[in-house]
CSV table of N, CA and C and ligand atoms in Angstrom, one decimal:
chain,number,residue,atom,x,y,z
A,1,MET,N,1.4,-18.4,-23.7
A,1,MET,CA,1.4,-16.6,-23.6
A,1,MET,C,1.0,-16.2,-22.1
A,2,GLN,N,2.0,-15.6,-21.6
A,2,GLN,CA,1.5,-15.1,-20.3
A,2,GLN,C,1.0,-13.2,-20.3
A,3,LYS,N,0.1,-13.1,-19.5
A,3,LYS,CA,-0.5,-11.8,-19.9
A,3,LYS,C,-0.3,-11.4,-18.3
A,4,ILE,N,0.6,-9.8,-18.4
A,4,ILE,CA,1.1,-9.3,-17.1
A,4,ILE,C,0.6,-8.2,-17.4
A,5,LEU,N,-0.1,-7.6,-16.5
A,5,LEU,CA,-0.6,-6.4,-16.1
A,5,LEU,C,0.3,-5.3,-15.3
A,6,ILE,N,1.1,-4.2,-15.9
A,6,ILE,CA,1.7,-3.4,-15.1
A,6,ILE,C,1.3,-1.9,-14.5
A,7,LEU,N,0.8,-1.6,-13.2
A,7,LEU,CA,0.5,-0.5,-13.0
A,7,LEU,C,1.5,0.3,-12.2
A,8,THR,N,1.3,1.5,-12.7
A,8,THR,CA,2.1,2.6,-12.0
A,8,THR,C,1.4,3.8,-11.4
A,9,GLY,N,1.6,4.2,-10.4
A,9,GLY,CA,0.7,5.2,-9.8
A,9,GLY,C,1.2,7.0,-10.1
A,10,PRO,N,0.8,7.3,-9.2
A,10,PRO,CA,0.8,9.5,-9.3
A,10,PRO,C,2.3,9.7,-9.3
A,11,ASN,N,2.0,10.7,-10.5
A,11,ASN,CA,3.4,11.4,-10.4
A,11,ASN,C,4.4,10.7,-11.4
A,12,LEU,N,4.3,9.5,-11.8
A,12,LEU,CA,5.5,8.7,-12.4
A,12,LEU,C,5.1,8.8,-13.9
A,13,ASN,N,4.1,9.4,-14.3
A,13,ASN,CA,3.7,10.0,-15.8
A,13,ASN,C,5.1,11.1,-16.0
A,14,LEU,N,5.4,11.6,-14.8
A,14,LEU,CA,6.3,12.8,-15.1
A,14,LEU,C,7.9,12.3,-15.1
A,15,LEU,N,8.3,11.3,-15.0
A,15,LEU,CA,9.3,10.6,-15.2
A,15,LEU,C,10.1,11.1,-15.9
A,16,GLY,N,11.5,11.5,-15.7
A,16,GLY,CA,12.4,12.1,-16.7
A,16,GLY,C,12.7,13.8,-16.4
A,17,THR,N,11.7,14.2,-16.0
A,17,THR,CA,11.5,15.5,-15.0
A,17,THR,C,11.4,15.8,-13.8
A,18,ARG,N,11.1,14.6,-13.4
A,18,ARG,CA,10.6,14.7,-12.0
A,18,ARG,C,11.8,14.3,-11.1
A,19,GLU,N,12.2,15.2,-10.0
A,19,GLU,CA,13.4,15.0,-9.3
A,19,GLU,C,14.1,13.7,-10.1
A,20,PRO,N,14.9,14.4,-11.0
A,20,PRO,CA,16.0,13.6,-11.6
A,20,PRO,C,17.1,13.0,-10.6
A,21,GLU,N,17.1,13.6,-10.0
A,21,GLU,CA,18.4,12.9,-9.0
A,21,GLU,C,17.7,11.9,-8.1
A,22,ILE,N,16.5,12.0,-7.9
A,22,ILE,CA,16.1,10.5,-7.6
A,22,ILE,C,15.5,9.3,-8.2
A,23,TYR,N,15.0,10.0,-9.8
A,23,TYR,CA,14.7,8.9,-10.4
A,23,TYR,C,14.9,8.4,-11.7
A,24,GLY,N,16.2,9.6,-12.0
A,24,GLY,CA,16.7,9.5,-13.4
A,24,GLY,C,16.2,10.2,-14.5
A,25,THR,N,16.5,10.2,-15.5
A,25,THR,CA,15.9,10.7,-16.9
A,25,THR,C,15.1,10.3,-17.5
A,26,ILE,N,15.3,8.7,-17.3
A,26,ILE,CA,14.2,8.0,-18.5
A,26,ILE,C,12.9,8.2,-17.8
A,27,THR,N,12.3,8.3,-19.0
A,27,THR,CA,10.6,8.5,-18.8
A,27,THR,C,9.7,7.3,-19.1
A,28,LEU,N,8.4,7.4,-18.6
A,28,LEU,CA,7.5,6.3,-18.3
A,28,LEU,C,7.7,5.8,-19.9
A,29,GLN,N,7.7,6.4,-20.7
A,29,GLN,CA,7.0,6.0,-22.3
A,29,GLN,C,8.7,5.1,-22.5
A,30,ASP,N,10.0,5.4,-21.9
A,30,ASP,CA,11.2,4.6,-22.0
A,30,ASP,C,10.8,3.2,-21.5
A,31,ILE,N,10.4,3.3,-20.4
A,31,ILE,CA,10.1,2.0,-19.4
A,31,ILE,C,9.0,1.2,-20.2
A,32,GLU,N,8.2,1.5,-20.6
A,32,GLU,CA,7.2,0.9,-21.2
A,32,GLU,C,7.9,0.1,-22.6
A,33,LYS,N,8.6,0.7,-23.1
A,33,LYS,CA,9.2,0.3,-24.3
A,33,LYS,C,10.2,-0.8,-23.9
A,34,MET,N,11.0,-0.4,-22.7
A,34,MET,CA,12.0,-1.5,-22.3
A,34,MET,C,10.9,-2.7,-22.1
A,35,CYS,N,10.3,-2.7,-21.2
A,35,CYS,CA,8.9,-3.8,-20.9
A,35,CYS,C,8.5,-4.6,-22.1
A,36,VAL,N,7.9,-3.7,-23.1
A,36,VAL,CA,7.6,-4.6,-24.2
A,36,VAL,C,8.6,-5.3,-25.2
A,37,GLU,N,9.6,-4.7,-25.3
A,37,GLU,CA,10.5,-5.4,-25.8
A,37,GLU,C,11.3,-6.9,-25.1
A,38,TYR,N,11.3,-6.5,-23.5
A,38,TYR,CA,11.4,-8.3,-22.9
A,38,TYR,C,10.3,-8.8,-23.4
A,39,ALA,N,9.1,-8.4,-23.2
A,39,ALA,CA,7.8,-9.6,-23.0
A,39,ALA,C,7.9,-9.9,-24.3
A,40,VAL,N,7.6,-9.3,-25.8
A,40,VAL,CA,7.8,-10.0,-26.9
A,40,VAL,C,8.8,-11.0,-27.4
A,41,LYS,N,9.9,-10.9,-26.3
A,41,LYS,CA,11.0,-12.2,-26.4
A,41,LYS,C,10.8,-13.1,-25.7
A,42,ASN,N,9.5,-12.8,-24.7
A,42,ASN,CA,9.8,-14.0,-23.5
A,42,ASN,C,8.4,-14.3,-23.5
A,43,ASN,N,7.8,-14.2,-24.6
A,43,ASN,CA,6.2,-15.0,-24.5
A,43,ASN,C,5.4,-14.3,-23.8
A,44,GLN,N,5.6,-13.2,-23.4
A,44,GLN,CA,4.5,-12.3,-22.6
A,44,GLN,C,3.8,-11.4,-23.3
A,45,GLU,N,2.8,-11.2,-22.9
A,45,GLU,CA,1.8,-9.9,-23.3
A,45,GLU,C,1.6,-9.0,-22.2
A,46,ILE,N,1.9,-7.8,-22.2
A,46,ILE,CA,1.6,-6.9,-21.3
A,46,ILE,C,0.9,-5.7,-21.8
A,47,ASP,N,0.0,-5.3,-20.3
A,47,ASP,CA,-0.7,-4.1,-20.7
A,47,ASP,C,-0.5,-3.1,-19.2
A,48,PHE,N,0.0,-2.0,-20.1
A,48,PHE,CA,1.2,-1.1,-19.4
A,48,PHE,C,0.1,0.1,-19.2
A,49,ARG,N,0.0,0.4,-17.9
A,49,ARG,CA,-1.2,1.3,-17.6
A,49,ARG,C,-0.6,2.6,-16.4
A,50,GLN,N,-0.8,3.8,-16.4
A,50,GLN,CA,-0.7,4.8,-15.3
A,50,GLN,C,-1.6,5.7,-15.1
A,51,SER,N,-1.7,5.8,-13.6
A,51,SER,CA,-3.3,6.7,-13.2
A,51,SER,C,-2.2,7.7,-12.1
A,52,ASN,N,-2.9,8.5,-12.0
A,52,ASN,CA,-2.5,9.6,-10.8
A,52,ASN,C,-3.9,9.3,-9.9
A,53,HIS,N,-4.6,8.5,-10.0
A,53,HIS,CA,-6.0,8.5,-9.3
A,53,HIS,C,-6.1,7.0,-8.7
A,54,GLU,N,-6.2,7.1,-7.4
A,54,GLU,CA,-6.4,5.9,-6.6
A,54,GLU,C,-7.8,5.4,-7.2
A,55,GLY,N,-8.4,5.5,-7.5
A,55,GLY,CA,-9.9,4.9,-7.6
A,55,GLY,C,-9.6,3.9,-8.9
A,56,PHE,N,-8.8,4.7,-10.1
A,56,PHE,CA,-8.5,3.9,-11.2
A,56,PHE,C,-7.5,2.9,-10.9
A,57,LEU,N,-6.5,3.1,-10.3
A,57,LEU,CA,-5.9,2.0,-10.0
A,57,LEU,C,-6.6,0.7,-9.5
A,58,ILE,N,-7.4,1.0,-8.5
A,58,ILE,CA,-7.9,0.1,-8.0
A,58,ILE,C,-9.3,-0.6,-8.5
A,59,ASP,N,-10.0,0.3,-9.7
A,59,ASP,CA,-10.6,-0.4,-11.1
A,59,ASP,C,-9.8,-1.5,-11.4
A,60,TRP,N,-8.4,-1.0,-11.9
A,60,TRP,CA,-7.7,-1.9,-12.7
A,60,TRP,C,-7.2,-3.1,-12.1
A,61,ILE,N,-6.8,-2.7,-11.0
A,61,ILE,CA,-6.5,-4.2,-10.1
A,61,ILE,C,-7.7,-5.2,-10.1
A,62,GLN,N,-8.8,-4.5,-10.0
A,62,GLN,CA,-10.3,-5.5,-10.1
A,62,GLN,C,-10.2,-6.2,-11.4
A,63,GLU,N,-9.5,-5.5,-12.6
A,63,GLU,CA,-9.8,-6.2,-13.4
A,63,GLU,C,-9.2,-7.1,-13.9
A,64,ALA,N,-7.8,-7.3,-12.7
A,64,ALA,CA,-6.7,-8.4,-12.7
A,64,ALA,C,-7.4,-9.5,-12.2
A,65,LEU,N,-8.7,-9.6,-11.5
A,65,LEU,CA,-9.1,-10.8,-11.2
A,65,LEU,C,-9.4,-11.6,-12.1
A,66,LYS,N,-9.9,-11.4,-13.5
A,66,LYS,CA,-9.9,-12.2,-14.7
A,66,LYS,C,-8.9,-11.8,-15.6
A,67,GLY,N,-8.2,-13.1,-16.6
A,67,GLY,CA,-7.7,-12.9,-17.7
A,67,GLY,C,-6.0,-12.4,-17.2
A,68,PHE,N,-5.5,-12.3,-15.9
A,68,PHE,CA,-4.3,-11.9,-16.0
A,68,PHE,C,-3.8,-13.1,-15.5
A,69,ASP,N,-2.3,-13.1,-15.6
A,69,ASP,CA,-1.4,-13.9,-15.0
A,69,ASP,C,-0.3,-13.5,-13.7
A,70,GLY,N,-0.4,-12.3,-13.7
A,70,GLY,CA,0.7,-11.6,-13.1
A,70,GLY,C,0.5,-9.9,-13.2
A,71,LEU,N,0.6,-9.7,-12.0
A,71,LEU,CA,0.6,-7.7,-11.6
A,71,LEU,C,2.0,-7.5,-11.3
A,72,VAL,N,2.3,-6.6,-12.0
A,72,VAL,CA,3.5,-6.0,-11.6
A,72,VAL,C,2.9,-4.3,-11.3
A,73,ILE,N,3.3,-4.0,-9.8
A,73,ILE,CA,2.9,-2.3,-9.1
A,73,ILE,C,3.7,-1.7,-8.8
A,74,ASN,N,4.1,-0.4,-9.1
A,74,ASN,CA,4.5,0.5,-8.3
A,74,ASN,C,3.4,1.6,-8.4
A,75,ALA,N,2.8,1.6,-6.6
A,75,ALA,CA,1.8,2.3,-6.6
A,75,ALA,C,2.3,3.9,-5.9
A,76,ALA,N,3.4,4.1,-5.9
A,76,ALA,CA,4.5,5.1,-5.9
A,76,ALA,C,3.8,5.4,-4.7
A,77,ALA,N,3.3,6.9,-4.2
A,77,ALA,CA,3.0,7.2,-2.9
A,77,ALA,C,1.9,6.6,-2.4
A,78,TYR,N,0.7,6.0,-3.5
A,78,TYR,CA,-0.2,5.3,-2.6
A,78,TYR,C,0.3,4.2,-1.7
A,79,THR,N,1.3,3.4,-2.2
A,79,THR,CA,2.0,2.3,-1.5
A,79,THR,C,2.3,2.7,0.3
A,80,HIS,N,2.5,4.0,0.3
A,80,HIS,CA,2.6,4.6,1.9
A,80,HIS,C,1.4,4.7,2.1
A,81,THR,N,0.1,4.3,2.0
A,81,THR,CA,-1.3,5.1,2.2
A,81,THR,C,-2.3,4.4,2.2
A,82,SER,N,-2.5,3.5,0.9
A,82,SER,CA,-3.6,3.1,0.4
A,82,SER,C,-4.3,1.9,0.9
A,83,ILE,N,-4.7,2.1,2.0
A,83,ILE,CA,-5.8,0.6,2.3
A,83,ILE,C,-6.4,-0.1,1.2
A,84,ALA,N,-7.2,0.7,0.6
A,84,ALA,CA,-7.9,0.1,-0.3
A,84,ALA,C,-7.4,-0.3,-1.6
A,85,ILE,N,-6.3,0.3,-2.0
A,85,ILE,CA,-5.2,-0.9,-2.8
A,85,ILE,C,-4.6,-2.2,-2.2
A,86,HIS,N,-4.4,-1.7,-0.9
A,86,HIS,CA,-4.1,-3.2,0.2
A,86,HIS,C,-5.2,-4.3,-0.2
A,87,ASP,N,-6.5,-3.7,0.1
A,87,ASP,CA,-7.5,-4.2,-0.1
A,87,ASP,C,-8.3,-5.1,-1.2
A,88,ALA,N,-7.7,-4.4,-2.7
A,88,ALA,CA,-8.3,-4.9,-3.7
A,88,ALA,C,-6.9,-6.0,-4.1
A,89,LEU,N,-5.9,-5.6,-3.8
A,89,LEU,CA,-4.7,-6.6,-4.0
A,89,LEU,C,-5.1,-8.2,-3.2
A,90,LYS,N,-5.7,-8.0,-1.9
A,90,LYS,CA,-5.7,-8.9,-1.4
A,90,LYS,C,-6.5,-10.0,-2.0
A,91,MET,N,-7.6,-9.6,-3.0
A,91,MET,CA,-8.3,-10.4,-3.7
A,91,MET,C,-7.7,-11.3,-4.7
A,92,LEU,N,-6.5,-10.4,-5.4
A,92,LEU,CA,-5.9,-11.3,-6.4
A,92,LEU,C,-5.3,-12.6,-6.2
A,93,ASP,N,-5.6,-13.4,-7.2
A,93,ASP,CA,-4.6,-14.9,-6.7
A,93,ASP,C,-3.6,-15.2,-7.8
A,94,ILE,N,-2.9,-14.1,-8.2
A,94,ILE,CA,-2.0,-14.2,-9.1
A,94,ILE,C,-0.8,-13.6,-8.5
A,95,PRO,N,0.4,-13.5,-8.7
A,95,PRO,CA,1.8,-13.2,-8.4
A,95,PRO,C,1.8,-11.5,-8.3
A,96,ILE,N,2.1,-10.9,-7.5
A,96,ILE,CA,1.8,-9.9,-7.3
A,96,ILE,C,3.3,-9.5,-7.2
A,97,ILE,N,4.2,-8.6,-8.1
A,97,ILE,CA,5.6,-7.7,-7.8
A,97,ILE,C,5.5,-6.5,-7.7
A,98,GLU,N,5.9,-6.1,-6.6
A,98,GLU,CA,6.2,-4.4,-6.0
A,98,GLU,C,7.2,-3.9,-6.9
A,99,VAL,N,7.2,-3.2,-6.9
A,99,VAL,CA,8.7,-2.3,-7.7
A,99,VAL,C,8.5,-0.9,-7.0
A,100,HIS,N,9.9,-0.5,-6.9
A,100,HIS,CA,9.7,0.9,-6.9
A,100,HIS,C,11.6,1.4,-7.6
A,101,ILE,N,11.4,2.7,-8.2
A,101,ILE,CA,12.6,3.0,-9.0
A,101,ILE,C,13.5,3.4,-7.8
A,102,SER,N,13.2,4.2,-6.9
A,102,SER,CA,14.4,4.6,-5.9
A,102,SER,C,14.0,3.2,-4.6
A,103,ASP,N,14.8,3.3,-3.8
A,103,ASP,CA,14.7,2.7,-2.4
A,103,ASP,C,14.1,3.6,-1.4
A,104,PRO,N,12.3,3.3,-1.5
A,104,PRO,CA,11.9,4.0,-0.3
A,104,PRO,C,12.6,3.9,1.4
A,105,GLU,N,13.2,2.8,1.6
A,105,GLU,CA,13.7,2.2,3.0
A,105,GLU,C,14.6,3.5,3.1
A,106,THR,N,15.7,3.7,2.0
A,106,THR,CA,16.5,4.6,2.5
A,106,THR,C,16.4,6.3,2.6
A,107,ARG,N,15.0,6.3,2.2
A,107,ARG,CA,14.5,7.8,1.9
A,107,ARG,C,13.8,8.4,3.1
A,108,GLU,N,12.8,9.0,3.4
A,108,GLU,CA,12.1,10.0,4.5
A,108,GLU,C,11.7,8.4,5.2
A,109,GLU,N,11.3,9.0,6.2
A,109,GLU,CA,10.5,7.7,7.1
A,109,GLU,C,8.8,7.4,6.8
A,110,PHE,N,8.2,8.4,6.2
A,110,PHE,CA,7.0,8.2,5.6
A,110,PHE,C,7.0,7.4,4.4
A,111,ARG,N,7.9,6.8,3.9
A,111,ARG,CA,8.2,5.9,3.2
A,111,ARG,C,8.8,4.6,3.3
A,112,HIS,N,8.7,4.3,4.6
A,112,HIS,CA,9.3,3.2,4.6
A,112,HIS,C,8.2,2.1,5.3
A,113,HIS,N,7.1,2.4,5.4
A,113,HIS,CA,6.1,2.0,5.4
A,113,HIS,C,5.0,1.3,3.9
A,114,SER,N,5.5,0.1,3.8
A,114,SER,CA,4.0,-0.6,2.4
A,114,SER,C,3.4,-1.1,2.4
A,115,PHE,N,1.9,-1.0,2.2
A,115,PHE,CA,0.7,-1.1,2.5
A,115,PHE,C,0.8,-2.5,1.3
A,116,ILE,N,1.8,-2.7,0.6
A,116,ILE,CA,1.5,-3.9,-0.7
A,116,ILE,C,2.4,-4.9,-0.3
A,117,THR,N,3.6,-4.7,0.5
A,117,THR,CA,4.8,-5.7,0.7
A,117,THR,C,4.1,-6.9,0.9
A,118,PRO,N,3.2,-7.0,2.3
A,118,PRO,CA,2.6,-8.1,2.8
A,118,PRO,C,1.8,-9.2,1.7
A,119,LEU,N,1.4,-8.5,0.6
A,119,LEU,CA,0.8,-9.3,-0.6
A,119,LEU,C,1.9,-9.4,-1.7
A,120,ALA,N,2.8,-8.9,-2.0
A,120,ALA,CA,3.8,-9.1,-2.8
A,120,ALA,C,4.9,-10.3,-2.9
A,121,LYS,N,4.6,-11.2,-3.8
A,121,LYS,CA,5.6,-12.5,-3.9
A,121,LYS,C,7.1,-11.9,-4.2
A,122,SER,N,7.2,-10.5,-4.5
A,122,SER,CA,8.4,-10.1,-4.3
A,122,SER,C,8.6,-8.5,-4.6
A,123,VAL,N,9.7,-7.9,-4.0
A,123,VAL,CA,9.8,-6.5,-4.1
A,123,VAL,C,11.1,-5.9,-4.8
A,124,ILE,N,10.7,-5.2,-5.9
A,124,ILE,CA,12.3,-4.8,-6.2
A,124,ILE,C,12.2,-3.3,-6.2
A,125,LYS,N,13.1,-3.0,-5.2
A,125,LYS,CA,13.5,-1.3,-5.4
A,125,LYS,C,14.5,-1.0,-5.3
A,126,GLY,N,14.7,0.1,-5.5
A,126,GLY,CA,16.3,1.0,-5.8
A,126,GLY,C,16.8,0.3,-7.0
A,127,HIS,N,16.5,-0.6,-7.9
A,127,HIS,CA,17.2,-0.8,-9.2
A,127,HIS,C,16.8,0.2,-10.2
A,128,GLY,N,16.1,1.0,-10.2
A,128,GLY,CA,15.9,2.1,-11.2
A,128,GLY,C,14.9,1.6,-12.4
A,129,ALA,N,14.8,2.5,-13.1
A,129,ALA,CA,13.8,1.6,-14.1
A,129,ALA,C,13.8,0.1,-14.5
A,130,LYS,N,15.1,-0.5,-14.5
A,130,LYS,CA,15.4,-2.0,-15.0
A,130,LYS,C,14.6,-2.7,-13.9
A,131,GLY,N,14.3,-2.2,-12.7
A,131,GLY,CA,13.3,-2.8,-11.9
A,131,GLY,C,12.0,-3.0,-12.7
A,132,TYR,N,11.5,-2.8,-13.6
A,132,TYR,CA,10.4,-3.1,-14.0
A,132,TYR,C,10.7,-4.7,-15.0
A,133,VAL,N,11.8,-4.5,-15.9
A,133,VAL,CA,12.1,-5.7,-16.5
A,133,VAL,C,12.4,-7.0,-15.7
A,134,GLU,N,13.0,-6.6,-14.7
A,134,GLU,CA,13.2,-7.6,-13.5
A,134,GLU,C,12.0,-8.1,-12.9
A,135,ALA,N,11.4,-7.3,-13.1
A,135,ALA,CA,9.7,-7.9,-12.0
A,135,ALA,C,9.0,-8.8,-13.4
A,136,LEU,N,9.2,-8.3,-14.5
A,136,LEU,CA,8.8,-9.4,-16.0
A,136,LEU,C,9.8,-10.6,-15.6
A,137,GLU,N,11.2,-10.4,-15.5
A,137,GLU,CA,11.9,-11.9,-15.4
A,137,GLU,C,11.2,-12.7,-14.4
A,138,LEU,N,11.3,-11.8,-13.2
A,138,LEU,CA,10.6,-12.8,-12.3
A,138,LEU,C,9.2,-13.7,-12.3
A,139,LEU,N,8.5,-13.1,-13.0
A,139,LEU,CA,7.3,-13.0,-13.2
A,139,LEU,C,7.0,-14.8,-14.8
A,140,HIS,N,7.7,-14.3,-15.1
A,140,HIS,CA,8.4,-15.4,-16.3
A,140,HIS,C,8.9,-16.6,-15.6
A,141,LYS,N,9.9,-16.8,-14.7
A,141,LYS,CA,10.2,-17.9,-14.1
A,141,LYS,C,9.2,-18.4,-13.4
A,142,ILE,N,8.2,-17.5,-12.6
A,142,ILE,CA,7.5,-18.4,-11.5
A,142,ILE,C,5.8,-18.6,-12.0
A,143,VAL,N,5.3,-18.1,-13.1
A,143,VAL,CA,4.4,-18.3,-13.4
A,143,VAL,C,4.0,-19.4,-14.4
B,201,DQA,C1,8.4,5.6,-5.7
B,201,DQA,C2,8.6,5.7,-4.3
B,201,DQA,C3,7.1,6.0,-3.4
B,201,DQA,O1,8.1,6.7,-2.1
B,201,DQA,C4,7.2,7.9,-3.9
B,201,DQA,O2,6.3,8.2,-3.4
B,201,DQA,C5,7.1,7.8,-5.6
B,201,DQA,C6,7.7,6.6,-6.5
B,201,DQA,C7,9.4,4.7,-6.5
B,201,DQA,O3,9.4,4.3,-7.4
B,201,DQA,O4,10.9,5.0,-5.9
B,201,DQA,O5,6.0,8.1,-5.9
B,201,DQA,O6,7.0,4.3,-5.8
């Protein structure tokens, strides 16, 4: 049984109503449900968490140092700003999959740089909510 931690960052708790023209109308609860459905069929156990706070995300990344086989992370805006999240991820020796619902590279220039990409095994972006399930599929293959 693979244990996967899925972390989602600021403002993604408001998916469904937040900028639906960019992120669609699916809610974070719907995404969690999709992930659980995939996981139960594929011998994965997932722990799905969201926070608007950088420090919580860092504490949870540190938790992944023990007992997790893979990490899926959409750090949202912290992707483009957080050296602290980069440093925390650097300590992990499990595969990290970076996910974005939109494709930040096709948006404003300040979204073009990611502090997470250099540490990620793979980046899934612009695939909408199903990017999270694709990340689980990848981990299923590589872990
Ligand atoms: C995002 C893209 C980021 O640039 C943005 O700040 C987000 C969401 C995405 O999933 O497309 O909050 O990570």
